[in-house]
PDB file of C-alpha atoms (C1' of nucleotides) in Angstrom:
ATOM      1  CA  UNK A  18       0.000   0.000   0.000  1.00 98.00           C
ATOM      2  CA  UNK A  19       1.497   3.296  -1.095  1.00 98.00           C
ATOM      3  CA  UNK A  20       0.402   6.355   0.849  1.00 98.00           C
ATOM      4  CA  UNK A  21       1.446   9.905  -0.011  1.00 98.00           C
ATOM      5  CA  UNK A  22       0.978  13.098   1.981  1.00 98.00           C
ATOM      6  CA  UNK A  23       0.864  16.306  -0.053  1.00 98.00           C
ATOM      7  CA  UNK A  24       0.132  19.921   0.929  1.00 98.00           C
ATOM      8  CA  UNK A  25      -1.409  21.078  -2.351  1.00 98.00           C
ATOM      9  CA  UNK A  26      -1.898  24.782  -1.460  1.00 97.00           C
ATOM     10  CA  UNK A  27      -5.379  25.166  -2.925  1.00 97.00           C
ATOM     11  CA  UNK A  28      -7.382  22.555  -4.804  1.00 97.00           C
ATOM     12  CA  UNK A  29      -8.777  25.029  -7.329  1.00 96.00           C
ATOM     13  CA  UNK A  30      -5.338  26.332  -8.243  1.00 96.00           C
ATOM     14  CA  UNK A  31      -3.861  22.832  -8.279  1.00 97.00           C
ATOM     15  CA  UNK A  32      -6.533  20.778 -10.018  1.00 97.00           C
ATOM     16  CA  UNK A  33      -4.394  20.297 -13.124  1.00 96.00           C
ATOM     17  CA  UNK A  34      -1.138  19.547 -11.329  1.00 97.00           C
ATOM     18  CA  UNK A  35      -2.903  17.301  -8.816  1.00 98.00           C
ATOM     19  CA  UNK A  36      -4.655  15.345 -11.557  1.00 98.00           C
ATOM     20  CA  UNK A  37      -1.409  14.814 -13.455  1.00 98.00           C
ATOM     21  CA  UNK A  38       0.375  13.703 -10.296  1.00 98.00           C
ATOM     22  CA  UNK A  39      -2.341  11.213  -9.304  1.00 98.00           C
ATOM     23  CA  UNK A  40      -2.402   9.710 -12.793  1.00 98.00           C
ATOM     24  CA  UNK A  41       1.379   9.393 -13.010  1.00 98.00           C
ATOM     25  CA  UNK A  42       2.358   8.454  -9.463  1.00 98.00           C
ATOM     26  CA  UNK A  43      -0.746   6.417  -8.625  1.00 98.00           C
ATOM     27  CA  UNK A  44      -0.888   6.577  -4.841  1.00 98.00           C
ATOM     28  CA  UNK A  45      -3.294   4.113  -3.271  1.00 98.00           C
ATOM     29  CA  UNK A  46      -3.987   6.773  -0.669  1.00 98.00           C
ATOM     30  CA  UNK A  47      -3.346  10.525  -0.978  1.00 98.00           C
ATOM     31  CA  UNK A  48      -3.588  12.565   2.219  1.00 98.00           C
ATOM     32  CA  UNK A  49      -3.964  16.230   1.306  1.00 98.00           C
ATOM     33  CA  UNK A  50      -3.584  19.496   3.186  1.00 98.00           C
ATOM     34  CA  UNK A  51      -4.523  23.110   2.455  1.00 98.00           C
ATOM     35  CA  UNK A  52      -7.367  22.239   0.119  1.00 98.00           C
ATOM     36  CA  UNK A  53      -8.630  25.801   0.793  1.00 97.00           C
ATOM     37  CA  UNK A  54     -12.174  24.837  -0.132  1.00 97.00           C
ATOM     38  CA  UNK A  55     -15.452  24.195   1.584  1.00 97.00           C
ATOM     39  CA  UNK A  56     -16.695  20.628   1.179  1.00 97.00           C
ATOM     40  CA  UNK A  57     -19.599  21.682  -1.086  1.00 96.00           C
ATOM     41  CA  UNK A  58     -17.261  23.377  -3.561  1.00 96.00           C
ATOM     42  CA  UNK A  59     -14.644  20.595  -3.621  1.00 97.00           C
ATOM     43  CA  UNK A  60     -14.340  18.972  -7.092  1.00 97.00           C
ATOM     44  CA  UNK A  61     -15.174  15.568  -5.624  1.00 97.00           C
ATOM     45  CA  UNK A  62     -16.575  13.988  -8.766  1.00 97.00           C
ATOM     46  CA  UNK A  63     -13.522  14.930 -10.792  1.00 97.00           C
ATOM     47  CA  UNK A  64     -11.320  12.891  -8.473  1.00 98.00           C
ATOM     48  CA  UNK A  65     -13.849  10.091  -8.106  1.00 98.00           C
ATOM     49  CA  UNK A  66     -13.645   9.743 -11.881  1.00 98.00           C
ATOM     50  CA  UNK A  67      -9.904   9.074 -11.434  1.00 98.00           C
ATOM     51  CA  UNK A  68     -10.742   6.090  -9.244  1.00 98.00           C
ATOM     52  CA  UNK A  69     -10.619   7.594  -5.765  1.00 98.00           C
ATOM     53  CA  UNK A  70     -12.958   7.659  -2.834  1.00 98.00           C
ATOM     54  CA  UNK A  71     -12.912  11.266  -1.646  1.00 98.00           C
ATOM     55  CA  UNK A  72     -13.358  12.421   1.948  1.00 98.00           C
ATOM     56  CA  UNK A  73     -12.886  16.092   2.773  1.00 98.00           C
ATOM     57  CA  UNK A  74     -12.877  18.330   5.815  1.00 98.00           C
ATOM     58  CA  UNK A  75     -12.783  21.847   4.466  1.00 97.00           C
ATOM     59  CA  UNK A  76     -13.424  25.428   5.432  1.00 97.00           C
ATOM     60  CA  UNK A  77     -13.704  28.722   3.629  1.00 96.00           C
ATOM     61  CA  UNK A  78     -10.511  30.211   2.296  1.00 94.00           C
ATOM     62  CA  UNK A  79      -7.841  28.513   4.353  1.00 96.00           C
ATOM     63  CA  UNK A  80      -6.678  25.204   5.744  1.00 97.00           C
ATOM     64  CA  UNK A  81      -8.738  22.101   4.937  1.00 98.00           C
ATOM     65  CA  UNK A  82      -7.672  18.464   4.668  1.00 98.00           C
ATOM     66  CA  UNK A  83      -8.744  15.456   2.609  1.00 98.00           C
ATOM     67  CA  UNK A  84      -8.151  11.764   2.069  1.00 98.00           C
ATOM     68  CA  UNK A  85      -8.339  10.151  -1.382  1.00 98.00           C
ATOM     69  CA  UNK A  86      -8.241   6.341  -1.502  1.00 98.00           C
ATOM     70  CA  UNK A  87      -8.490   3.632  -4.118  1.00 98.00           C
ATOM     71  CA  UNK A  88      -9.216   1.196  -1.277  1.00 98.00           C
ATOM     72  CA  UNK A  89     -12.395   1.283   0.815  1.00 98.00           C
ATOM     73  CA  UNK A  90     -12.456   3.674   3.755  1.00 98.00           C
ATOM     74  CA  UNK A  91     -14.221   3.058   7.043  1.00 98.00           C
ATOM     75  CA  UNK A  92     -14.962   5.119  10.156  1.00 98.00           C
ATOM     76  CA  UNK A  93     -14.133   8.539   8.739  1.00 98.00           C
ATOM     77  CA  UNK A  94     -13.919  11.239  11.404  1.00 98.00           C
ATOM     78  CA  UNK A  95     -13.229  14.954  11.107  1.00 98.00           C
ATOM     79  CA  UNK A  96     -11.643  17.406  13.522  1.00 98.00           C
ATOM     80  CA  UNK A  97      -8.951  16.979  16.167  1.00 98.00           C
ATOM     81  CA  UNK A  98     -10.568  16.150  19.532  1.00 98.00           C
ATOM     82  CA  UNK A  99      -9.982  18.287  22.574  1.00 97.00           C
ATOM     83  CA  UNK A 100     -11.458  21.709  21.775  1.00 97.00           C
ATOM     84  CA  UNK A 101     -15.056  21.999  20.614  1.00 94.00           C
ATOM     85  CA  UNK A 102     -14.554  25.718  19.964  1.00 95.00           C
ATOM     86  CA  UNK A 103     -11.783  25.135  17.385  1.00 97.00           C
ATOM     87  CA  UNK A 104     -13.302  25.781  13.957  1.00 95.00           C
ATOM     88  CA  UNK A 105     -10.144  25.319  11.884  1.00 97.00           C
ATOM     89  CA  UNK A 106     -10.222  22.284   9.565  1.00 98.00           C
ATOM     90  CA  UNK A 107      -6.886  20.606  10.176  1.00 98.00           C
ATOM     91  CA  UNK A 108      -7.557  16.946  10.955  1.00 98.00           C
ATOM     92  CA  UNK A 109      -9.227  13.943   9.280  1.00 98.00           C
ATOM     93  CA  UNK A 110      -9.024  10.198   9.968  1.00 98.00           C
ATOM     94  CA  UNK A 111     -10.096   7.069   8.145  1.00 98.00           C
ATOM     95  CA  UNK A 112      -9.311   3.369   8.215  1.00 98.00           C
ATOM     96  CA  UNK A 113      -7.943   2.185   4.875  1.00 98.00           C
ATOM     97  CA  UNK A 114      -9.165  -1.338   4.203  1.00 98.00           C
ATOM     98  CA  UNK A 115      -6.182  -3.013   2.540  1.00 97.00           C
ATOM     99  CA  UNK A 116      -5.010  -6.563   3.271  1.00 97.00           C
ATOM    100  CA  UNK A 117      -4.125  -5.142   6.672  1.00 98.00           C
ATOM    101  CA  UNK A 118      -6.358  -2.242   7.752  1.00 98.00           C
ATOM    102  CA  UNK A 119      -4.429   0.943   8.587  1.00 98.00           C
ATOM    103  CA  UNK A 120      -5.789   3.905  10.512  1.00 98.00           C
ATOM    104  CA  UNK A 121      -4.662   6.983   8.573  1.00 98.00           C
ATOM    105  CA  UNK A 122      -4.735  10.417  10.210  1.00 98.00           C
ATOM    106  CA  UNK A 123      -4.179  13.477   8.006  1.00 98.00           C
ATOM    107  CA  UNK A 124      -3.098  16.693   9.692  1.00 98.00           C
ATOM    108  CA  UNK A 125      -2.275  20.283   8.899  1.00 98.00           C
ATOM    109  CA  UNK A 126      -0.502  21.547  11.988  1.00 98.00           C
ATOM    110  CA  UNK A 127      -0.749  25.315  12.594  1.00 98.00           C
ATOM    111  CA  UNK A 128       2.133  27.394  11.236  1.00 98.00           C
ATOM    112  CA  UNK A 129       2.336  29.461  14.426  1.00 97.00           C
ATOM    113  CA  UNK A 130       4.092  32.571  13.160  1.00 96.00           C
ATOM    114  CA  UNK A 131       4.667  35.143  14.383  1.00 95.00           C
ATOM    115  CA  UNK A 132       6.192  33.672  17.508  1.00 95.00           C
ATOM    116  CA  UNK A 133       5.668  34.466  20.261  1.00 95.00           C
ATOM    117  CA  UNK A 134       2.031  35.519  20.054  1.00 95.00           C
ATOM    118  CA  UNK A 135      -1.523  34.189  19.906  1.00 95.00           C
ATOM    119  CA  UNK A 136      -0.905  32.168  16.743  1.00 96.00           C
ATOM    120  CA  UNK A 137       2.047  30.482  18.382  1.00 97.00           C
ATOM    121  CA  UNK A 138      -0.020  29.777  21.500  1.00 97.00           C
ATOM    122  CA  UNK A 139      -2.614  28.138  19.246  1.00 97.00           C
ATOM    123  CA  UNK A 140       0.085  25.994  17.621  1.00 98.00           C
ATOM    124  CA  UNK A 141       1.385  24.733  20.964  1.00 98.00           C
ATOM    125  CA  UNK A 142      -2.125  24.099  22.285  1.00 98.00           C
ATOM    126  CA  UNK A 143      -2.969  22.197  19.089  1.00 98.00           C
ATOM    127  CA  UNK A 144       0.124  20.070  19.556  1.00 98.00           C
ATOM    128  CA  UNK A 145      -0.986  19.183  23.092  1.00 98.00           C
ATOM    129  CA  UNK A 146      -4.274  17.944  21.615  1.00 98.00           C
ATOM    130  CA  UNK A 147      -2.305  16.049  18.961  1.00 98.00           C
ATOM    131  CA  UNK A 148      -0.292  14.384  21.726  1.00 98.00           C
ATOM    132  CA  UNK A 149      -3.482  13.241  23.435  1.00 98.00           C
ATOM    133  CA  UNK A 150      -4.831  11.756  20.198  1.00 98.00           C
ATOM    134  CA  UNK A 151      -1.423  10.139  19.568  1.00 98.00           C
ATOM    135  CA  UNK A 152      -1.488   8.481  22.997  1.00 98.00           C
ATOM    136  CA  UNK A 153      -4.947   7.082  22.288  1.00 98.00           C
ATOM    137  CA  UNK A 154      -3.796   5.727  18.918  1.00 98.00           C
ATOM    138  CA  UNK A 155      -0.825   3.983  20.528  1.00 98.00           C
ATOM    139  CA  UNK A 156      -3.065   2.431  23.174  1.00 98.00           C
ATOM    140  CA  UNK A 157      -4.999   0.638  20.442  1.00 98.00           C
ATOM    141  CA  UNK A 158      -1.859  -1.276  19.438  1.00 98.00           C
ATOM    142  CA  UNK A 159      -2.925  -1.365  15.785  1.00 98.00           C
ATOM    143  CA  UNK A 160      -1.275  -0.216  12.545  1.00 98.00           C
ATOM    144  CA  UNK A 161      -1.861   3.529  12.436  1.00 99.00           C
ATOM    145  CA  UNK A 162      -0.065   6.599  11.172  1.00 98.00           C
ATOM    146  CA  UNK A 163      -0.302  10.380  11.424  1.00 98.00           C
ATOM    147  CA  UNK A 164       0.916  12.211   8.355  1.00 98.00           C
ATOM    148  CA  UNK A 165       0.784  15.667   6.878  1.00 98.00           C
ATOM    149  CA  UNK A 166       2.238  19.140   7.074  1.00 98.00           C
ATOM    150  CA  UNK A 167       3.565  19.316  10.638  1.00 98.00           C
ATOM    151  CA  UNK A 168       5.074  22.781  10.162  1.00 98.00           C
ATOM    152  CA  UNK A 169       7.980  21.465  12.241  1.00 98.00           C
ATOM    153  CA  UNK A 170      11.642  21.328  11.189  1.00 98.00           C
ATOM    154  CA  UNK A 171      12.798  18.488  13.470  1.00 98.00           C
ATOM    155  CA  UNK A 172      16.564  19.036  13.346  1.00 98.00           C
ATOM    156  CA  UNK A 173      19.208  21.334  11.854  1.00 97.00           C
ATOM    157  CA  UNK A 174      19.874  18.822   9.073  1.00 98.00           C
ATOM    158  CA  UNK A 175      16.267  19.325   7.931  1.00 98.00           C
ATOM    159  CA  UNK A 176      16.935  22.889   6.731  1.00 98.00           C
ATOM    160  CA  UNK A 177      19.374  24.260   4.187  1.00 97.00           C
ATOM    161  CA  UNK A 178      19.955  27.303   6.417  1.00 97.00           C
ATOM    162  CA  UNK A 179      18.964  26.334   9.965  1.00 97.00           C
ATOM    163  CA  UNK A 180      20.424  29.573  11.332  1.00 96.00           C
ATOM    164  CA  UNK A 181      17.714  31.497   9.464  1.00 96.00           C
ATOM    165  CA  UNK A 182      14.959  29.649  11.324  1.00 97.00           C
ATOM    166  CA  UNK A 183      16.052  29.813  14.980  1.00 96.00           C
ATOM    167  CA  UNK A 184      13.284  32.241  16.037  1.00 96.00           C
ATOM    168  CA  UNK A 185      10.703  30.866  13.608  1.00 97.00           C
ATOM    169  CA  UNK A 186       7.679  28.941  14.899  1.00 98.00           C
ATOM    170  CA  UNK A 187       8.678  25.985  12.696  1.00 98.00           C
ATOM    171  CA  UNK A 188      12.049  25.551  14.403  1.00 98.00           C
ATOM    172  CA  UNK A 189      12.165  27.332  17.763  1.00 97.00           C
ATOM    173  CA  UNK A 190      13.139  25.001  20.548  1.00 97.00           C
ATOM    174  CA  UNK A 191       9.704  24.964  22.163  1.00 97.00           C
ATOM    175  CA  UNK A 192       8.169  23.696  18.899  1.00 98.00           C
ATOM    176  CA  UNK A 193      10.774  20.999  18.415  1.00 98.00           C
ATOM    177  CA  UNK A 194      10.478  19.855  21.998  1.00 98.00           C
ATOM    178  CA  UNK A 195       6.719  19.513  21.671  1.00 98.00           C
ATOM    179  CA  UNK A 196       7.184  17.480  18.481  1.00 98.00           C
ATOM    180  CA  UNK A 197       9.763  15.272  20.154  1.00 98.00           C
ATOM    181  CA  UNK A 198       7.481  14.618  23.115  1.00 98.00           C
ATOM    182  CA  UNK A 199       4.950  13.172  20.647  1.00 98.00           C
ATOM    183  CA  UNK A 200       7.580  11.222  18.709  1.00 98.00           C
ATOM    184  CA  UNK A 201       9.043   9.844  21.934  1.00 98.00           C
ATOM    185  CA  UNK A 202       5.739   8.328  22.974  1.00 98.00           C
ATOM    186  CA  UNK A 203       6.786   5.498  20.689  1.00 98.00           C
ATOM    187  CA  UNK A 204       6.318   6.587  17.083  1.00 98.00           C
ATOM    188  CA  UNK A 205       8.677   5.911  14.214  1.00 98.00           C
ATOM    189  CA  UNK A 206       9.368   8.871  11.920  1.00 98.00           C
ATOM    190  CA  UNK A 207       9.337   7.007   8.617  1.00 98.00           C
ATOM    191  CA  UNK A 208      11.779   9.155   6.645  1.00 98.00           C
ATOM    192  CA  UNK A 209      14.499   9.152   9.292  1.00 98.00           C
ATOM    193  CA  UNK A 210      14.004   5.432   9.843  1.00 98.00           C
ATOM    194  CA  UNK A 211      15.321   4.904   6.328  1.00 95.00           C
ATOM    195  CA  UNK A 212      17.397   7.947   5.287  1.00 98.00           C
ATOM    196  CA  UNK A 213      20.116   9.874   7.128  1.00 97.00           C
ATOM    197  CA  UNK A 214      21.951  13.085   6.425  1.00 97.00           C
ATOM    198  CA  UNK A 215      21.074  16.553   5.191  1.00 97.00           C
ATOM    199  CA  UNK A 216      19.719  17.912   1.931  1.00 97.00           C
ATOM    200  CA  UNK A 217      16.295  16.264   2.069  1.00 98.00           C
ATOM    201  CA  UNK A 218      13.448  18.769   1.971  1.00 98.00           C
ATOM    202  CA  UNK A 219       9.693  18.785   1.380  1.00 98.00           C
ATOM    203  CA  UNK A 220       9.018  22.543   1.111  1.00 98.00           C
ATOM    204  CA  UNK A 221      10.628  25.382  -0.785  1.00 98.00           C
ATOM    205  CA  UNK A 222       9.301  28.930  -0.475  1.00 97.00           C
ATOM    206  CA  UNK A 223       7.925  30.531  -3.628  1.00 96.00           C
ATOM    207  CA  UNK A 224      10.067  33.577  -2.881  1.00 94.00           C
ATOM    208  CA  UNK A 225      13.661  34.397  -3.622  1.00 93.00           C
ATOM    209  CA  UNK A 226      14.300  31.453  -5.917  1.00 94.00           C
ATOM    210  CA  UNK A 227      14.308  29.010  -3.033  1.00 97.00           C
ATOM    211  CA  UNK A 228      13.745  25.958  -5.264  1.00 97.00           C
ATOM    212  CA  UNK A 229      16.503  26.932  -7.682  1.00 96.00           C
ATOM    213  CA  UNK A 230      18.931  27.274  -4.771  1.00 96.00           C
ATOM    214  CA  UNK A 231      17.572  24.154  -3.010  1.00 97.00           C
ATOM    215  CA  UNK A 232      16.899  26.384  -0.026  1.00 97.00           C
ATOM    216  CA  UNK A 233      14.324  24.059   1.519  1.00 98.00           C
ATOM    217  CA  UNK A 234      13.041  22.622   4.763  1.00 98.00           C
ATOM    218  CA  UNK A 235      11.630  19.212   5.685  1.00 98.00           C
ATOM    219  CA  UNK A 236       8.299  19.738   7.433  1.00 98.00           C
ATOM    220  CA  UNK A 237       6.004  17.014   6.010  1.00 98.00           C
ATOM    221  CA  UNK A 238       6.242  13.852   8.076  1.00 98.00           C
ATOM    222  CA  UNK A 239       4.882  10.368   8.713  1.00 98.00           C
ATOM    223  CA  UNK A 240       4.696   9.141  12.305  1.00 98.00           C
ATOM    224  CA  UNK A 241       3.982   5.409  12.561  1.00 98.00           C
ATOM    225  CA  UNK A 242       2.758   3.356  15.504  1.00 99.00           C
ATOM    226  CA  UNK A 243       4.980   0.338  16.278  1.00 98.00           C
ATOM    227  CA  UNK A 244       2.480  -1.966  14.563  1.00 98.00           C
ATOM    228  CA  UNK A 245       2.622   0.249  11.482  1.00 98.00           C
ATOM    229  CA  UNK A 246       6.405   0.619  11.598  1.00 98.00           C
ATOM    230  CA  UNK A 247       6.615  -3.169  11.371  1.00 98.00           C
ATOM    231  CA  UNK A 248       4.940  -2.860   7.944  1.00 98.00           C
ATOM    232  CA  UNK A 249       7.255  -0.119   6.618  1.00 98.00           C
ATOM    233  CA  UNK A 250       9.001  -1.035   3.374  1.00 98.00           C
ATOM    234  CA  UNK A 251      10.275   2.403   2.366  1.00 98.00           C
ATOM    235  CA  UNK A 252       9.783   6.165   2.640  1.00 98.00           C
ATOM    236  CA  UNK A 253      10.798   8.806   0.121  1.00 98.00           C
ATOM    237  CA  UNK A 254      10.269  12.399  -0.978  1.00 98.00           C
ATOM    238  CA  UNK A 255       9.084  13.090  -4.540  1.00 98.00           C
ATOM    239  CA  UNK A 256      11.031  16.341  -4.830  1.00 98.00           C
ATOM    240  CA  UNK A 257      10.861  16.480  -8.631  1.00 97.00           C
ATOM    241  CA  UNK A 258       7.218  17.588  -8.405  1.00 98.00           C
ATOM    242  CA  UNK A 259       8.379  21.018  -7.131  1.00 98.00           C
ATOM    243  CA  UNK A 260       9.926  21.788 -10.526  1.00 97.00           C
ATOM    244  CA  UNK A 261       6.732  21.296 -12.535  1.00 96.00           C
ATOM    245  CA  UNK A 262       4.335  23.875 -13.949  1.00 95.00           C
ATOM    246  CA  UNK A 263       2.391  25.833 -11.342  1.00 95.00           C
ATOM    247  CA  UNK A 264       3.545  23.709  -8.428  1.00 97.00           C
ATOM    248  CA  UNK A 265       2.552  23.717  -4.791  1.00 98.00           C
ATOM    249  CA  UNK A 266       5.302  24.958  -2.487  1.00 98.00           C
ATOM    250  CA  UNK A 267       5.296  21.463  -0.898  1.00 98.00           C
ATOM    251  CA  UNK A 268       6.002  18.104  -2.558  1.00 98.00           C
ATOM    252  CA  UNK A 269       4.587  14.620  -1.854  1.00 98.00           C
ATOM    253  CA  UNK A 270       6.190  12.424   0.798  1.00 98.00           C
ATOM    254  CA  UNK A 271       5.511   8.696   0.504  1.00 98.00           C
ATOM    255  CA  UNK A 272       5.484   5.504   2.494  1.00 98.00           C
ATOM    256  CA  UNK A 273       5.152   2.014   1.106  1.00 98.00           C
ATOM    257  CA  UNK A 274       3.594  -0.346   3.646  1.00 98.00           C
ATOM    258  CA  UNK A 275       3.275  -4.128   3.499  1.00 98.00           C
ATOM    259  CA  UNK A 276      -0.437  -3.721   4.138  1.00 96.00           C
TER     260      UNK A 276
ATOM    261  C1'  DA B   4      16.063  39.317   2.942  1.00 68.79           C
ATOM    262  C1'  DT B   5      12.561  38.496   0.147  1.00 68.79           C
ATOM    263  C1'  DG B   6      12.702  38.305  -5.756  1.00 68.79           C
ATOM    264  C1'  DT B   7       5.710  34.595  -4.514  1.00 68.79           C
ATOM    265  C1'  DC B   8       1.337  32.419  -4.484  1.00 68.79           C
ATOM    266  C1'  DT B   9      -3.642  31.649  -3.116  1.00 68.79           C
ATOM    267  C1'  DC B  10      -7.911  33.149  -1.551  1.00 68.79           C
ATOM    268  C1'  DA B  11     -11.674  36.473  -0.220  1.00 68.79           C
ATOM    269  C1'  DT B  12     -13.863  40.608  -0.749  1.00 68.79           C
ATOM    270  C1'  DA B  13     -15.368  43.522  -3.946  1.00 68.79           C
ATOM    271  C1'  DA B  14     -12.083  49.729  -4.088  1.00 68.79           C
ATOM    272  C1'  DT B  15     -10.867  44.754 -11.184  1.00 68.79           C
ATOM    273  C1'  DA B  16      -6.662  46.460  -5.665  1.00 68.79           C
ATOM    274  C1'  DT B  17      -5.590  45.066  -1.199  1.00 68.79           C
ATOM    275  C1'  DG B  18      -4.988  42.270   3.039  1.00 68.79           C
ATOM    276  C1'  DA B  19      -4.276  37.888   5.245  1.00 68.79           C
ATOM    277  C1'  DG B  20      -1.899  33.741   5.579  1.00 68.79           C
ATOM    278  C1'  DA B  21       1.799  31.128   4.553  1.00 68.79           C
TER     279       DA B  21
END
DNA sequence: ATGTCTCATAATATGAGA
């Protein structure tokens, strides 16, 4: 089972690029962030015609997440538990019914800039809720993963210029510590389980020729429960997508699971 | 450090968010 996470930065702006990518790369499951569409306006039928079941959790203008799957989906839920007053669409879950069922959680973690400030407080509070959901997932002792745009640069090797990010919400120590507390509950970060060293990025800013200079950061991650990590065959970043026509600023990150 | 992009509103430009 091949699962890709991809922050598409707007489904309306990306419908062509997203269609081409799905047809060429053929993920079994595509977990999308920043659809920037309400559910009613999402081009669901277009993607169903490509062979995907389509589940969305959108909102007007910003954010929004989705799961596309060629395999049946069960028990779809929307919204990260823990704050009924939170109206931002950043979390969706579904069980993908392959040979081995896998609980797939798609997330778009708050950016948090400027830090410090109310947006950063929201990021940290959201991560506390994520930790609670992560603990519950682990307690089930089943194959499950949480993937998406974490807006977290885990280590210096995950940025071309780490010194430029020290005060940024994506890299400040408080952010990284919160991320590590979740990871250290017992998750496997799929990319670093299989690839070491620097120069591996999943996001390049549109500004200042960042792609041309490979001035990137790695902020799109897969966290696997132990039962899911046992199924991990490989994990890779499809960086080439960033060089296409009218690209997102993120690229797909993949896992292949024996599921 | 910023040389950009997307979306919403509606001042067919501008602000917000990233």
